[in-house]
Short mmCIF file of C-alpha atoms and ligand atoms in Angstrom, two decimals:
data_model
loop_
_atom_site.label_atom_id
_atom_site.label_comp_id
_atom_site.label_asym_id
_atom_site.label_seq_id
_atom_site.Cartn_x
_atom_site.Cartn_y
_atom_site.Cartn_z
CA UNK A 1 6.80 -7.95 17.81
CA UNK A 2 6.77 -11.61 17.60
CA UNK A 3 3.27 -13.40 17.62
CA UNK A 4 3.35 -17.34 19.84
CA UNK A 5 0.87 -19.74 21.07
CA UNK A 6 -0.42 -21.45 24.33
CA UNK A 7 -2.82 -23.52 25.35
CA UNK A 8 -4.08 -22.23 28.11
CA UNK A 9 -5.10 -18.16 29.08
CA UNK A 10 -4.53 -19.54 33.20
CA UNK A 11 -1.41 -20.84 32.93
CA UNK A 12 0.09 -18.70 30.45
CA UNK A 13 3.31 -16.24 31.40
CA UNK A 14 3.56 -13.39 30.66
CA UNK A 15 3.30 -9.54 31.90
CA UNK A 16 -0.66 -9.09 31.11
CA UNK A 17 -2.97 -11.14 30.01
CA UNK A 18 -5.87 -9.65 28.03
CA UNK A 19 -9.39 -10.97 28.53
CA UNK A 20 -11.67 -9.91 26.50
CA UNK A 21 -14.96 -9.19 27.96
CA UNK A 22 -18.58 -8.48 26.19
CA UNK A 23 -20.87 -5.29 27.65
CA UNK A 24 -23.63 -6.24 30.04
CA UNK A 25 -23.12 -10.05 29.50
CA UNK A 26 -20.83 -10.73 32.63
CA UNK A 27 -18.82 -12.96 32.19
CA UNK A 28 -20.49 -15.94 32.14
CA UNK A 29 -20.26 -16.18 28.26
CA UNK A 30 -15.94 -17.43 29.08
CA UNK A 31 -15.07 -20.37 29.42
CA UNK A 32 -12.20 -20.07 30.89
CA UNK A 33 -10.88 -22.23 34.63
CA UNK A 34 -13.03 -21.58 37.25
CA UNK A 35 -10.37 -19.73 38.74
CA UNK A 36 -10.31 -17.18 36.45
CA UNK A 37 -14.15 -16.92 36.42
CA UNK A 38 -13.47 -16.43 39.73
CA UNK A 39 -11.69 -13.37 39.64
CA UNK A 40 -13.33 -11.91 37.27
CA UNK A 41 -16.89 -12.83 39.02
CA UNK A 42 -15.95 -10.07 41.56
CA UNK A 43 -14.75 -7.32 39.32
CA UNK A 44 -17.39 -4.84 38.38
CA UNK A 45 -16.83 -4.81 33.99
CA UNK A 46 -19.25 -2.94 32.12
CA UNK A 47 -17.42 -4.77 28.72
CA UNK A 48 -18.21 -1.70 27.12
CA UNK A 49 -16.09 -0.71 23.97
CA UNK A 50 -13.19 1.45 24.60
CA UNK A 51 -12.74 0.07 27.93
CA UNK A 52 -10.81 -1.72 30.67
CA UNK A 53 -9.35 -2.28 33.75
CA UNK A 54 -6.56 -4.25 35.12
CA UNK A 55 -7.43 -6.59 38.03
CA UNK A 56 -4.38 -7.34 40.49
CA UNK A 57 -2.73 -10.70 40.08
CA UNK A 58 -3.75 -13.82 41.65
CA UNK A 59 -1.81 -17.00 42.39
CA UNK A 60 -4.76 -18.80 39.67
CA UNK A 61 -3.37 -16.97 37.25
CA UNK A 62 -0.13 -17.33 35.63
CA UNK A 63 0.81 -13.33 34.13
CA UNK A 64 1.62 -10.95 36.67
CA UNK A 65 -1.43 -8.63 35.93
CA UNK A 66 -4.92 -9.54 33.82
CA UNK A 67 -6.76 -6.49 31.61
CA UNK A 68 -10.27 -7.49 31.38
CA UNK A 69 -10.83 -5.40 27.74
CA UNK A 70 -14.56 -4.17 26.77
CA UNK A 71 -15.32 -5.63 23.20
CA UNK A 72 -18.91 -3.95 23.87
CA UNK A 73 -22.69 -5.56 23.03
CA UNK A 74 -22.12 -8.99 22.34
CA UNK A 75 -24.46 -9.23 18.99
CA UNK A 76 -22.34 -6.75 17.35
CA UNK A 77 -18.75 -8.01 18.64
CA UNK A 78 -16.80 -10.21 16.71
CA UNK A 79 -12.84 -10.69 15.30
CA UNK A 80 -13.49 -7.27 14.12
CA UNK A 81 -14.49 -5.27 18.01
CA UNK A 82 -11.74 -7.91 19.28
CA UNK A 83 -8.91 -6.41 16.85
CA UNK A 84 -10.26 -3.05 17.97
CA UNK A 85 -10.00 -3.73 21.85
CA UNK A 86 -6.56 -5.24 21.33
CA UNK A 87 -5.36 -1.74 19.76
CA UNK A 88 -7.04 0.07 22.05
CA UNK A 89 -4.96 -1.64 24.40
CA UNK A 90 -1.82 -1.66 23.02
CA UNK A 91 -1.46 2.28 22.37
CA UNK A 92 -2.97 3.31 25.98
CA UNK A 93 -1.37 4.21 28.56
CA UNK A 94 -1.05 0.66 30.67
CA UNK A 95 1.10 -0.66 27.80
CA UNK A 96 4.47 2.36 28.29
CA UNK A 97 3.03 2.42 32.75
CA UNK A 98 3.83 -1.27 33.49
CA UNK A 99 6.41 -1.46 30.81
CA UNK A 100 4.79 -4.52 29.45
CA UNK A 101 6.63 -6.15 27.05
CA UNK A 102 4.77 -9.46 26.66
CA UNK A 103 1.06 -9.76 26.74
CA UNK A 104 -1.32 -12.61 26.41
CA UNK A 105 -4.98 -12.78 24.94
CA UNK A 106 -6.95 -15.26 26.13
CA UNK A 107 -9.15 -16.42 23.26
CA UNK A 108 -11.34 -19.42 24.75
CA UNK A 109 -14.40 -17.06 24.84
CA UNK A 110 -13.84 -15.91 21.36
CA UNK A 111 -16.24 -15.58 18.71
CA UNK A 112 -16.33 -15.92 15.18
CA UNK A 113 -13.61 -17.85 12.99
CA UNK A 114 -10.12 -18.02 14.29
CA UNK A 115 -8.24 -17.47 11.58
CA UNK A 116 -10.43 -13.93 11.20
CA UNK A 117 -9.40 -13.62 14.80
CA UNK A 118 -5.68 -14.44 14.62
CA UNK A 119 -5.90 -11.87 11.92
CA UNK A 120 -7.63 -8.66 13.42
CA UNK A 121 -5.43 -10.06 16.76
CA UNK A 122 -2.13 -9.75 14.88
CA UNK A 123 -3.26 -6.27 13.24
CA UNK A 124 -4.92 -4.09 16.55
CA UNK A 125 -1.70 -5.54 18.34
CA UNK A 126 1.24 -3.91 15.70
CA UNK A 127 -1.16 -0.99 15.00
CA UNK A 128 -2.54 -0.41 18.59
CA UNK A 129 1.35 -0.49 19.00
CA UNK A 130 3.09 1.74 16.34
CA UNK A 131 4.09 5.33 16.85
CA UNK A 132 6.40 7.43 15.08
CA UNK A 133 9.39 8.07 17.16
CA UNK A 134 11.68 7.55 15.14
CA UNK A 135 13.05 11.13 15.44
CA UNK A 136 12.77 11.43 18.83
CA UNK A 137 16.57 11.41 20.06
CA UNK A 138 15.62 11.10 24.02
CA UNK A 139 14.76 7.02 24.84
CA UNK A 140 12.19 8.51 27.73
CA UNK A 141 10.23 10.34 24.41
CA UNK A 142 9.94 6.54 22.96
CA UNK A 143 7.13 4.40 22.91
CA UNK A 144 7.21 1.26 25.20
CA UNK A 145 7.17 -1.56 22.27
CA UNK A 146 5.62 -4.96 23.40
CA UNK A 147 7.73 -7.56 21.81
CA UNK A 148 6.18 -10.37 22.36
CA UNK A 149 2.11 -11.53 22.28
CA UNK A 150 0.95 -14.90 22.41
CA UNK A 151 -2.79 -15.98 21.53
CA UNK A 152 -3.64 -18.61 24.41
CA UNK A 153 -6.66 -21.18 24.23
CA UNK A 154 -7.90 -21.19 20.69
CA UNK A 155 -7.19 -23.30 17.31
CA UNK A 156 -3.68 -23.00 17.26
CA UNK A 157 -3.29 -24.08 13.49
CA UNK A 158 -6.10 -21.33 12.34
CA UNK A 159 -4.97 -18.16 14.55
CA UNK A 160 -1.11 -18.56 12.86
CA UNK A 161 -2.82 -18.15 9.72
CA UNK A 162 -4.85 -15.25 10.19
CA UNK A 163 -2.00 -13.84 11.84
CA UNK A 164 0.76 -14.41 8.61
CA UNK A 165 -1.92 -12.08 6.78
CA UNK A 166 -2.49 -9.98 9.22
CA UNK A 167 1.01 -9.17 10.10
CA UNK A 168 1.38 -8.35 6.40
CA UNK A 169 -1.63 -5.97 5.96
CA UNK A 170 -0.26 -4.42 9.76
CA UNK A 171 2.98 -4.31 8.80
CA UNK A 172 2.87 -2.56 5.77
CA UNK A 173 0.18 0.22 7.15
CA UNK A 174 2.61 0.56 9.43
CA UNK A 175 5.19 1.52 6.39
CA UNK A 176 2.53 3.88 5.04
CA UNK A 177 2.28 5.69 8.36
CA UNK A 178 5.81 6.23 8.62
CA UNK A 179 6.23 7.64 4.91
CA UNK A 180 2.63 10.12 5.52
CA UNK A 181 4.55 10.74 9.34
CA UNK A 182 8.60 11.33 7.58
CA UNK A 183 8.59 15.37 7.43
CA UNK A 184 9.12 16.39 3.85
CA UNK A 185 12.64 16.92 3.98
CA UNK A 186 12.91 13.64 4.71
CA UNK A 187 10.66 12.43 2.10
CA UNK A 188 10.91 14.02 -1.20
CA UNK A 189 10.33 12.40 -4.70
CA UNK A 190 13.50 10.85 -4.60
CA UNK A 191 13.77 8.69 -1.36
CA UNK A 192 9.75 8.55 -1.81
CA UNK A 193 11.50 6.24 -4.93
CA UNK A 194 14.30 4.41 -2.79
CA UNK A 195 12.32 3.72 -0.63
CA UNK A 196 10.09 1.79 -3.35
CA UNK A 197 12.59 0.45 -4.96
CA UNK A 198 14.51 -0.81 -1.39
CA UNK A 199 11.23 -2.54 -0.26
CA UNK A 200 10.70 -4.05 -3.73
CA UNK A 201 14.64 -5.14 -3.53
CA UNK A 202 13.83 -7.11 -0.98
CA UNK A 203 10.05 -9.35 -2.13
CA UNK A 204 10.67 -11.51 -4.74
CA UNK A 205 9.01 -10.64 -7.72
CA UNK A 206 8.43 -7.77 -7.27
CA UNK A 207 9.53 -5.48 -9.93
CA UNK A 208 10.43 -1.30 -8.93
CA UNK A 209 10.72 0.95 -12.37
CA UNK A 210 11.55 4.11 -11.51
CA UNK A 211 11.15 6.80 -14.65
CA UNK A 212 13.31 9.52 -13.68
CA UNK A 213 12.46 13.75 -15.46
CA UNK A 214 14.14 12.92 -19.16
CA UNK A 215 12.13 9.86 -19.61
CA UNK A 216 8.82 11.76 -18.16
CA UNK A 217 9.89 14.70 -20.75
CA UNK A 218 9.83 12.44 -23.49
CA UNK A 219 6.43 10.66 -22.75
CA UNK A 220 5.32 14.62 -22.78
CA UNK A 221 3.41 14.36 -18.90
CA UNK A 222 2.87 18.47 -19.63
CA UNK A 223 0.54 18.50 -16.40
CA UNK A 224 2.96 16.35 -13.66
CA UNK A 225 6.06 18.12 -15.56
CA UNK A 226 4.12 21.78 -14.73
CA UNK A 227 3.71 20.95 -11.75
CA UNK A 228 7.15 19.89 -11.01
CA UNK A 229 8.64 23.08 -12.42
CA UNK A 230 8.65 24.91 -9.44
CA UNK A 231 10.62 22.27 -7.60
CA UNK A 232 14.44 21.66 -7.35
CA UNK A 233 13.55 17.95 -6.69
CA UNK A 234 13.04 15.86 -10.39
CA UNK A 235 10.11 14.23 -10.76
CA UNK A 236 10.29 10.73 -10.23
CA UNK A 237 7.38 8.54 -11.29
CA UNK A 238 7.50 5.21 -9.28
CA UNK A 239 5.81 1.62 -11.26
CA UNK A 240 5.34 -1.27 -9.36
CA UNK A 241 4.85 -5.04 -10.93
CA UNK A 242 3.20 -7.60 -9.55
CA UNK A 243 2.14 -11.27 -11.84
CA UNK A 244 0.87 -13.25 -9.72
CA UNK A 245 -1.93 -13.81 -11.53
CA UNK A 246 -3.09 -15.58 -14.60
CA UNK A 247 0.41 -15.14 -17.24
CA UNK A 248 -1.05 -12.95 -19.89
CA UNK A 249 -4.43 -11.59 -17.21
CA UNK A 250 -4.93 -7.68 -17.60
CA UNK A 251 -4.41 -5.84 -14.19
CA UNK A 252 -5.52 -4.17 -11.03
CA UNK A 253 -3.75 -0.53 -11.13
CA UNK A 254 -3.15 1.94 -8.38
CA UNK A 255 -2.66 4.96 -8.88
CA UNK A 256 -1.56 7.32 -6.16
CA UNK A 257 -1.23 10.54 -6.07
CA UNK A 258 3.10 11.02 -4.36
CA UNK A 259 2.81 14.76 -3.10
CA UNK A 260 5.72 14.90 -0.54
CA UNK A 261 4.86 18.49 -0.25
CA UNK A 262 2.14 20.74 -1.44
CA UNK A 263 2.81 24.44 -0.90
CA UNK A 264 0.07 25.98 -2.93
CA UNK A 265 2.38 26.86 -5.41
CA UNK A 266 1.70 31.17 -6.57
CA UNK A 267 -1.81 30.35 -5.44
CA UNK A 268 0.33 29.63 -2.09
CA UNK A 269 -1.68 27.35 0.82
CA UNK A 270 -1.90 30.05 4.34
CA UNK A 271 0.54 29.15 6.45
CA UNK A 272 -2.51 27.30 8.94
CA UNK A 273 -2.97 25.25 5.69
CA UNK A 274 0.33 24.54 4.44
CA UNK A 275 1.19 23.04 7.56
CA UNK A 276 1.09 19.65 7.52
CA UNK A 277 0.95 18.75 3.74
CA UNK A 278 3.76 16.49 3.63
CA UNK A 279 0.74 14.39 4.08
CA UNK A 280 -0.05 15.07 0.24
CA UNK A 281 1.87 11.47 -0.47
CA UNK A 282 -0.94 9.18 1.71
CA UNK A 283 -2.44 8.09 -1.54
CA UNK A 284 1.81 7.18 -3.46
CA UNK A 285 2.87 6.07 0.22
CA UNK A 286 -0.26 3.66 0.15
CA UNK A 287 -0.36 2.68 -3.41
CA UNK A 288 3.95 1.32 -2.94
CA UNK A 289 2.70 -0.02 0.37
CA UNK A 290 -0.19 -1.34 -0.59
CA UNK A 291 1.81 -3.03 -3.79
CA UNK A 292 4.99 -4.64 -1.27
CA UNK A 293 1.66 -5.95 1.45
CA UNK A 294 0.49 -7.93 -2.05
CA UNK A 295 3.50 -9.30 -3.27
CA UNK A 296 4.61 -10.43 0.23
CA UNK A 297 1.38 -12.59 0.36
CA UNK A 298 2.12 -14.09 -2.98
CA UNK A 299 -1.04 -12.79 -3.65
CA UNK A 300 -2.49 -14.91 -6.98
CA UNK A 301 -3.45 -11.82 -9.19
CA UNK A 302 -1.25 -9.23 -11.36
CA UNK A 303 -1.07 -6.09 -9.64
CA UNK A 304 0.38 -2.64 -10.98
CA UNK A 305 0.69 0.25 -8.85
CA UNK A 306 2.08 3.75 -10.53
CA UNK A 307 2.94 7.03 -8.40
CA UNK A 308 3.77 10.46 -9.86
CA UNK A 309 6.02 11.69 -7.68
CA UNK A 310 6.73 15.46 -7.02
CA UNK A 311 6.95 18.52 -4.76
CA UNK A 312 4.41 21.85 -5.53
CA UNK A 313 6.84 24.60 -4.88
CA UNK A 314 7.94 29.04 -6.42
CA UNK A 315 10.46 29.44 -8.37
CA UNK A 316 11.37 31.86 -11.17
CA UNK A 317 9.93 28.27 -13.52
CA UNK A 318 7.55 27.36 -11.64
CA UNK A 319 4.45 27.13 -13.29
CA UNK A 320 1.62 30.21 -12.98
CA UNK A 321 -1.85 30.74 -12.50
CA UNK A 322 -3.34 30.63 -15.99
CA UNK A 323 -0.27 28.59 -17.39
CA UNK A 324 -1.59 26.40 -20.15
CA UNK A 325 -0.30 22.70 -19.56
CA UNK A 326 -0.47 19.78 -22.45
CA UNK A 327 -1.70 16.43 -20.73
CA UNK A 328 0.02 13.30 -22.04
CA UNK A 329 -3.58 12.41 -23.27
CA UNK A 330 -2.78 15.23 -25.22
CA UNK A 331 -5.64 17.34 -23.47
CA UNK A 332 -4.98 20.95 -22.80
CA UNK A 333 -5.11 23.01 -19.18
CA UNK A 334 -5.43 25.91 -18.33
CA UNK A 335 -4.54 26.43 -14.62
CA UNK A 336 -6.93 28.17 -12.64
CA UNK A 337 -5.47 27.38 -9.61
CA UNK A 338 -2.09 26.22 -8.70
CA UNK A 339 -3.01 24.69 -5.46
CA UNK A 340 -5.08 22.11 -8.11
CA UNK A 341 -1.73 20.10 -8.91
CA UNK A 342 -2.82 16.63 -7.30
CA UNK A 343 -4.99 16.05 -10.20
CA UNK A 344 -2.59 17.29 -13.06
CA UNK A 345 0.03 15.05 -12.02
CA UNK A 346 -2.89 12.06 -11.57
CA UNK A 347 -3.86 12.54 -15.27
CA UNK A 348 -1.06 11.93 -16.90
CA UNK A 349 -0.63 8.46 -14.09
CA UNK A 350 -3.77 8.20 -15.00
CA UNK A 351 -3.01 7.99 -18.82
CA UNK A 352 0.18 6.49 -18.87
CA UNK A 353 -0.78 3.60 -16.70
CA UNK A 354 -4.05 3.01 -19.63
CA UNK A 355 -1.70 2.54 -22.29
CA UNK A 356 1.35 1.07 -20.87
CA UNK A 357 -0.57 -1.77 -18.73
CA UNK A 358 -4.25 -1.75 -19.87
CA UNK A 359 -5.72 -2.47 -16.80
CA UNK A 360 -8.63 -4.31 -16.42
CA UNK A 361 -10.06 -1.33 -13.95
CA UNK A 362 -8.02 1.54 -13.00
CA UNK A 363 -8.67 2.46 -8.88
CA UNK A 364 -6.95 6.09 -8.28
CA UNK A 365 -6.19 7.31 -4.41
CA UNK A 366 -5.21 11.31 -3.95
CA UNK A 367 -5.54 13.92 -0.60
CA UNK A 368 -6.92 15.80 -3.32
CA UNK A 369 -9.53 18.30 -1.88
CA UNK A 370 -9.82 20.07 1.40
CA UNK A 371 -13.71 19.93 0.51
CA UNK A 372 -13.59 15.55 0.20
CA UNK A 373 -12.36 16.77 4.73
CA UNK A 374 -15.47 19.13 5.00
CA UNK A 375 -18.08 16.12 2.88
CA UNK A 376 -16.62 13.52 4.74
CA UNK A 377 -14.89 14.02 7.23
CA UNK A 378 -11.45 12.23 8.67
CA UNK A 379 -12.88 8.51 9.04
CA UNK A 380 -14.79 8.12 5.25
CA UNK A 381 -13.10 8.10 2.14
CA UNK A 382 -15.06 9.49 -0.98
CA UNK A 383 -15.49 7.27 -3.78
CA UNK A 384 -16.24 7.99 -7.05
CA UNK A 385 -16.16 5.94 -10.49
CA UNK A 386 -18.01 5.30 -13.76
CA UNK A 387 -18.39 1.52 -12.86
CA UNK A 388 -21.19 0.42 -10.10
CA UNK A 389 -19.79 -3.29 -9.93
CA UNK A 390 -16.50 -1.87 -9.21
CA UNK A 391 -17.86 0.75 -6.31
CA UNK A 392 -19.89 -2.42 -5.10
CA UNK A 393 -16.58 -4.18 -4.86
CA UNK A 394 -14.06 -1.42 -3.12
CA UNK A 395 -17.02 -0.78 -0.54
CA UNK A 396 -17.39 -4.86 0.31
CA UNK A 397 -13.48 -4.38 0.11
CA UNK A 398 -13.42 -0.88 2.97
CA UNK A 399 -16.55 -3.05 4.42
CA UNK A 400 -14.15 -6.00 5.51
CA UNK A 401 -11.29 -4.19 7.36
CA UNK A 402 -14.11 -1.89 8.86
CA UNK A 403 -12.97 1.16 7.94
CA UNK A 404 -15.49 4.01 5.96
CA UNK A 405 -16.21 4.68 2.49
CA UNK A 406 -19.20 6.70 0.78
CA UNK A 407 -19.88 6.54 -3.01
CA UNK A 408 -20.55 10.34 -4.43
CA UNK A 409 -21.83 10.23 -7.47
CA UNK A 410 -20.19 11.83 -10.93
CA UNK A 411 -23.19 13.38 -12.45
CA UNK A 412 -22.66 15.55 -16.20
CA UNK A 413 -24.50 18.42 -15.80
CA UNK A 414 -21.55 19.84 -12.81
CA UNK A 415 -19.09 18.47 -16.23
CA UNK A 416 -19.35 21.51 -17.69
CA UNK A 417 -17.96 23.55 -14.67
CA UNK A 418 -14.29 22.54 -15.70
CA UNK A 419 -14.82 24.09 -18.95
CA UNK A 420 -11.61 26.33 -20.18
CA UNK A 421 -12.08 29.28 -22.64
CA UNK A 422 -9.20 29.32 -23.90
CA UNK A 423 -8.00 25.52 -23.21
CA UNK A 424 -9.60 21.98 -23.49
CA UNK A 425 -9.78 22.31 -19.54
CA UNK A 426 -9.16 24.18 -16.52
CA UNK A 427 -8.14 22.87 -13.21
CA UNK A 428 -10.55 24.07 -10.92
CA UNK A 429 -14.45 23.66 -11.22
CA UNK A 430 -15.66 25.44 -8.45
CA UNK A 431 -18.16 23.30 -5.61
CA UNK A 432 -19.05 20.85 -5.37
CA UNK A 433 -15.22 20.69 -5.61
CA UNK A 434 -14.43 16.59 -4.46
CA UNK A 435 -17.02 15.95 -7.45
CA UNK A 436 -15.52 18.05 -10.12
CA UNK A 437 -11.97 17.64 -9.12
CA UNK A 438 -13.22 13.81 -9.62
CA UNK A 439 -14.67 14.90 -12.87
CA UNK A 440 -11.10 16.19 -14.16
CA UNK A 441 -9.79 13.14 -13.71
CA UNK A 442 -12.80 11.27 -16.11
CA UNK A 443 -11.96 13.23 -18.29
CA UNK A 444 -7.91 11.44 -18.69
CA UNK A 445 -10.37 7.60 -18.41
CA UNK A 446 -10.36 6.10 -21.66
CA UNK A 447 -13.13 4.52 -23.36
CA UNK A 448 -14.60 1.67 -21.72
CA UNK A 449 -11.75 1.73 -18.90
CA UNK A 450 -13.20 0.18 -15.09
CA UNK A 451 -12.22 3.05 -13.21
CA UNK A 452 -12.77 4.74 -9.80
CA UNK A 453 -11.17 7.34 -7.40
CA UNK A 454 -10.67 7.53 -3.44
CA UNK A 455 -10.54 11.43 -2.31
CA UNK A 456 -8.58 10.54 1.51
CA UNK A 457 -7.70 14.23 2.29
CA UNK A 458 -9.19 13.35 5.08
CA UNK A 459 -9.06 9.74 6.53
CA UNK A 460 -4.91 9.80 5.89
CA UNK A 461 -4.63 11.68 8.65
CA UNK A 462 -6.44 10.96 12.05
CA UNK A 463 -7.51 14.08 13.69
CA UNK A 464 -6.91 12.89 17.20
CA UNK A 465 -8.05 10.27 20.00
CA UNK A 466 -8.14 6.36 19.01
CA UNK A 467 -10.19 5.04 16.80
CA UNK A 468 -10.28 1.56 15.31
CA UNK A 469 -6.91 0.28 14.35
CA UNK A 470 -5.87 3.75 14.08
CA UNK A 471 -3.61 5.81 17.47
CA UNK A 472 -3.79 9.71 17.82
CA UNK A 473 -3.38 12.20 15.81
CA UNK A 474 -1.13 10.56 12.88
CA UNK A 475 -1.25 9.00 9.74
CA UNK A 476 -3.38 6.37 9.33
CA UNK A 477 -1.46 4.50 6.56
CA UNK A 478 -5.05 3.88 4.93
CA UNK A 479 -6.46 3.24 2.48
CA UNK A 480 -3.09 0.19 2.44
CA UNK A 481 -5.57 -3.35 4.33
CA UNK A 482 -8.63 -1.83 2.20
CA UNK A 483 -6.78 -2.23 -1.08
CA UNK A 484 -4.85 -5.35 0.02
CA UNK A 485 -8.29 -6.54 0.85
CA UNK A 486 -9.31 -5.75 -2.76
CA UNK A 487 -6.94 -7.31 -4.57
CA UNK A 488 -7.46 -10.87 -2.68
CA UNK A 489 -10.91 -11.00 -3.15
CA UNK A 490 -10.59 -9.64 -7.10
N1 LIG B 501 -3.33 19.05 -0.74
C1 LIG B 501 -4.80 19.26 -1.19
C2 LIG B 501 -5.94 19.25 -0.29
C3 LIG B 501 -5.80 18.65 0.51
C4 LIG B 501 -6.58 19.99 1.51
C5 LIG B 501 -5.30 17.72 1.53
C6 LIG B 501 -6.41 19.78 3.09
C7 LIG B 501 -5.45 17.97 2.82
C8 LIG B 501 -6.32 17.87 3.88
C9 LIG B 501 -5.24 20.03 -2.82
O1 LIG B 501 -3.66 19.89 -3.67
C10 LIG B 501 -5.35 21.02 -2.73
O2 LIG B 501 -4.79 21.97 -2.15
N2 LIG B 501 -6.63 21.53 -3.32
C11 LIG B 501 -7.67 22.79 -3.48
C12 LIG B 501 -7.88 22.21 -5.01
C13 LIG B 501 -8.31 23.98 -4.87
C14 LIG B 501 -7.50 24.76 -5.01
C15 LIG B 501 -9.90 24.37 -6.64
C16 LIG B 501 -8.01 22.75 -2.05
O3 LIG B 501 -8.82 21.34 -1.99
O4 LIG B 501 -8.53 23.55 -1.77
MN1 LIG B 502 -2.63 21.38 -3.45
ZN1 LIG B 503 -2.55 18.73 -3.38
#
């Protein structure tokens, strides 16, 4: 998809012209040419968010078709609502039925800063147009993709600046979606590492190091290796480093769970729960792609991404319920349940990241608990942190990109639930399951280290209908955009 710019929406030539409309206010708010306005005023379009209406071609308009797209109430409608309306149109049926190749968007009446408008239009168009269709062998199963988008009637210089940014956040979000949507026979710990390496090769200044099993053994990552024991594919530790900030400035660290398939291990998941567990590397995929976007945007910040990658499977060497593992930190962990594997691979990655990089802040993200889905569902990320300022900055980053996050507490009185009678701790702690998982990770955070944990078990996958910039029942790429926003504002 390519972006271009035009002065006037009435004269721009395209397969379709999208005209954003506020709810209830009619069309008078938009300063289009008189003939365009006349055409709109004859329509009965109400402008509700998520709706669109096709108007027949008029001699007055350069485009072959005109679609009114609803923005919702005017007082709430800014660049974000415009981006969401654009996303809704690009994933909708009209693109397919009318085989639209070139879509123009009328921006004469757009509210808000033109840089933000450009950014949200690019994100909406690219992420709305996204569809995981590479595995269909027949062309008719594939989505029809728009190849050109023209932003018409706005300040081209500012729009361009916004599009340049939004193209990067959207394309790397799409990469993260691909990684999650790809089945686990195609994305495994080795191919995930290869993806990170190849991505970094194309981005000058982004360094990618893969630690192989022998090095992971040398680091004594006993918890990570315990999970990996049941898999024929060796564990990989993916490390990405971007030094766009001042030399010697401590980096932001992102750590993501890269569990490429979670069978549950000997505490095996029931069939319905196991199906879909290719998505269990969502946190790792987001970490890799966020570092890619940060490097592509050349953000003036130092950042590292660390992803422990393994499968959780069963064989004659797999870890057992009741096994005791010794983590890199030296703390011992009794296995209460082999399906609580995410915290085991993360705890060693957290120790490694703190010792190796001494990060200013560390943010981990993981599809960690089914309890997060119960508590907050698919549209709200669970946030836990030992630092109020860091938590607030993350909340601001999510608000900035139009996604939801909710902070959960980490009270000391639940911490004793992860004590074990034969080891330093156990990997299960009962209810509240999301919080006791957070408290487990907290035991690996060293003194003075600012840390936050994002449980994205629900939000890694959209549950069905389109929502904001998300498409149907498939990967969302969350929280790549929030991570880039956080790094940019840091
Ligand atoms: N990967 C799962 C969590 C998950 C569940 C993600 C549903 C997405 C959708 C995780 O490894 C897991 O199995 N967690 C267990 C922990 C329990 C055994 C303490 C869970 O939440 O049931
Ligand atoms: Mn599990
Ligand atoms: Zn898991």
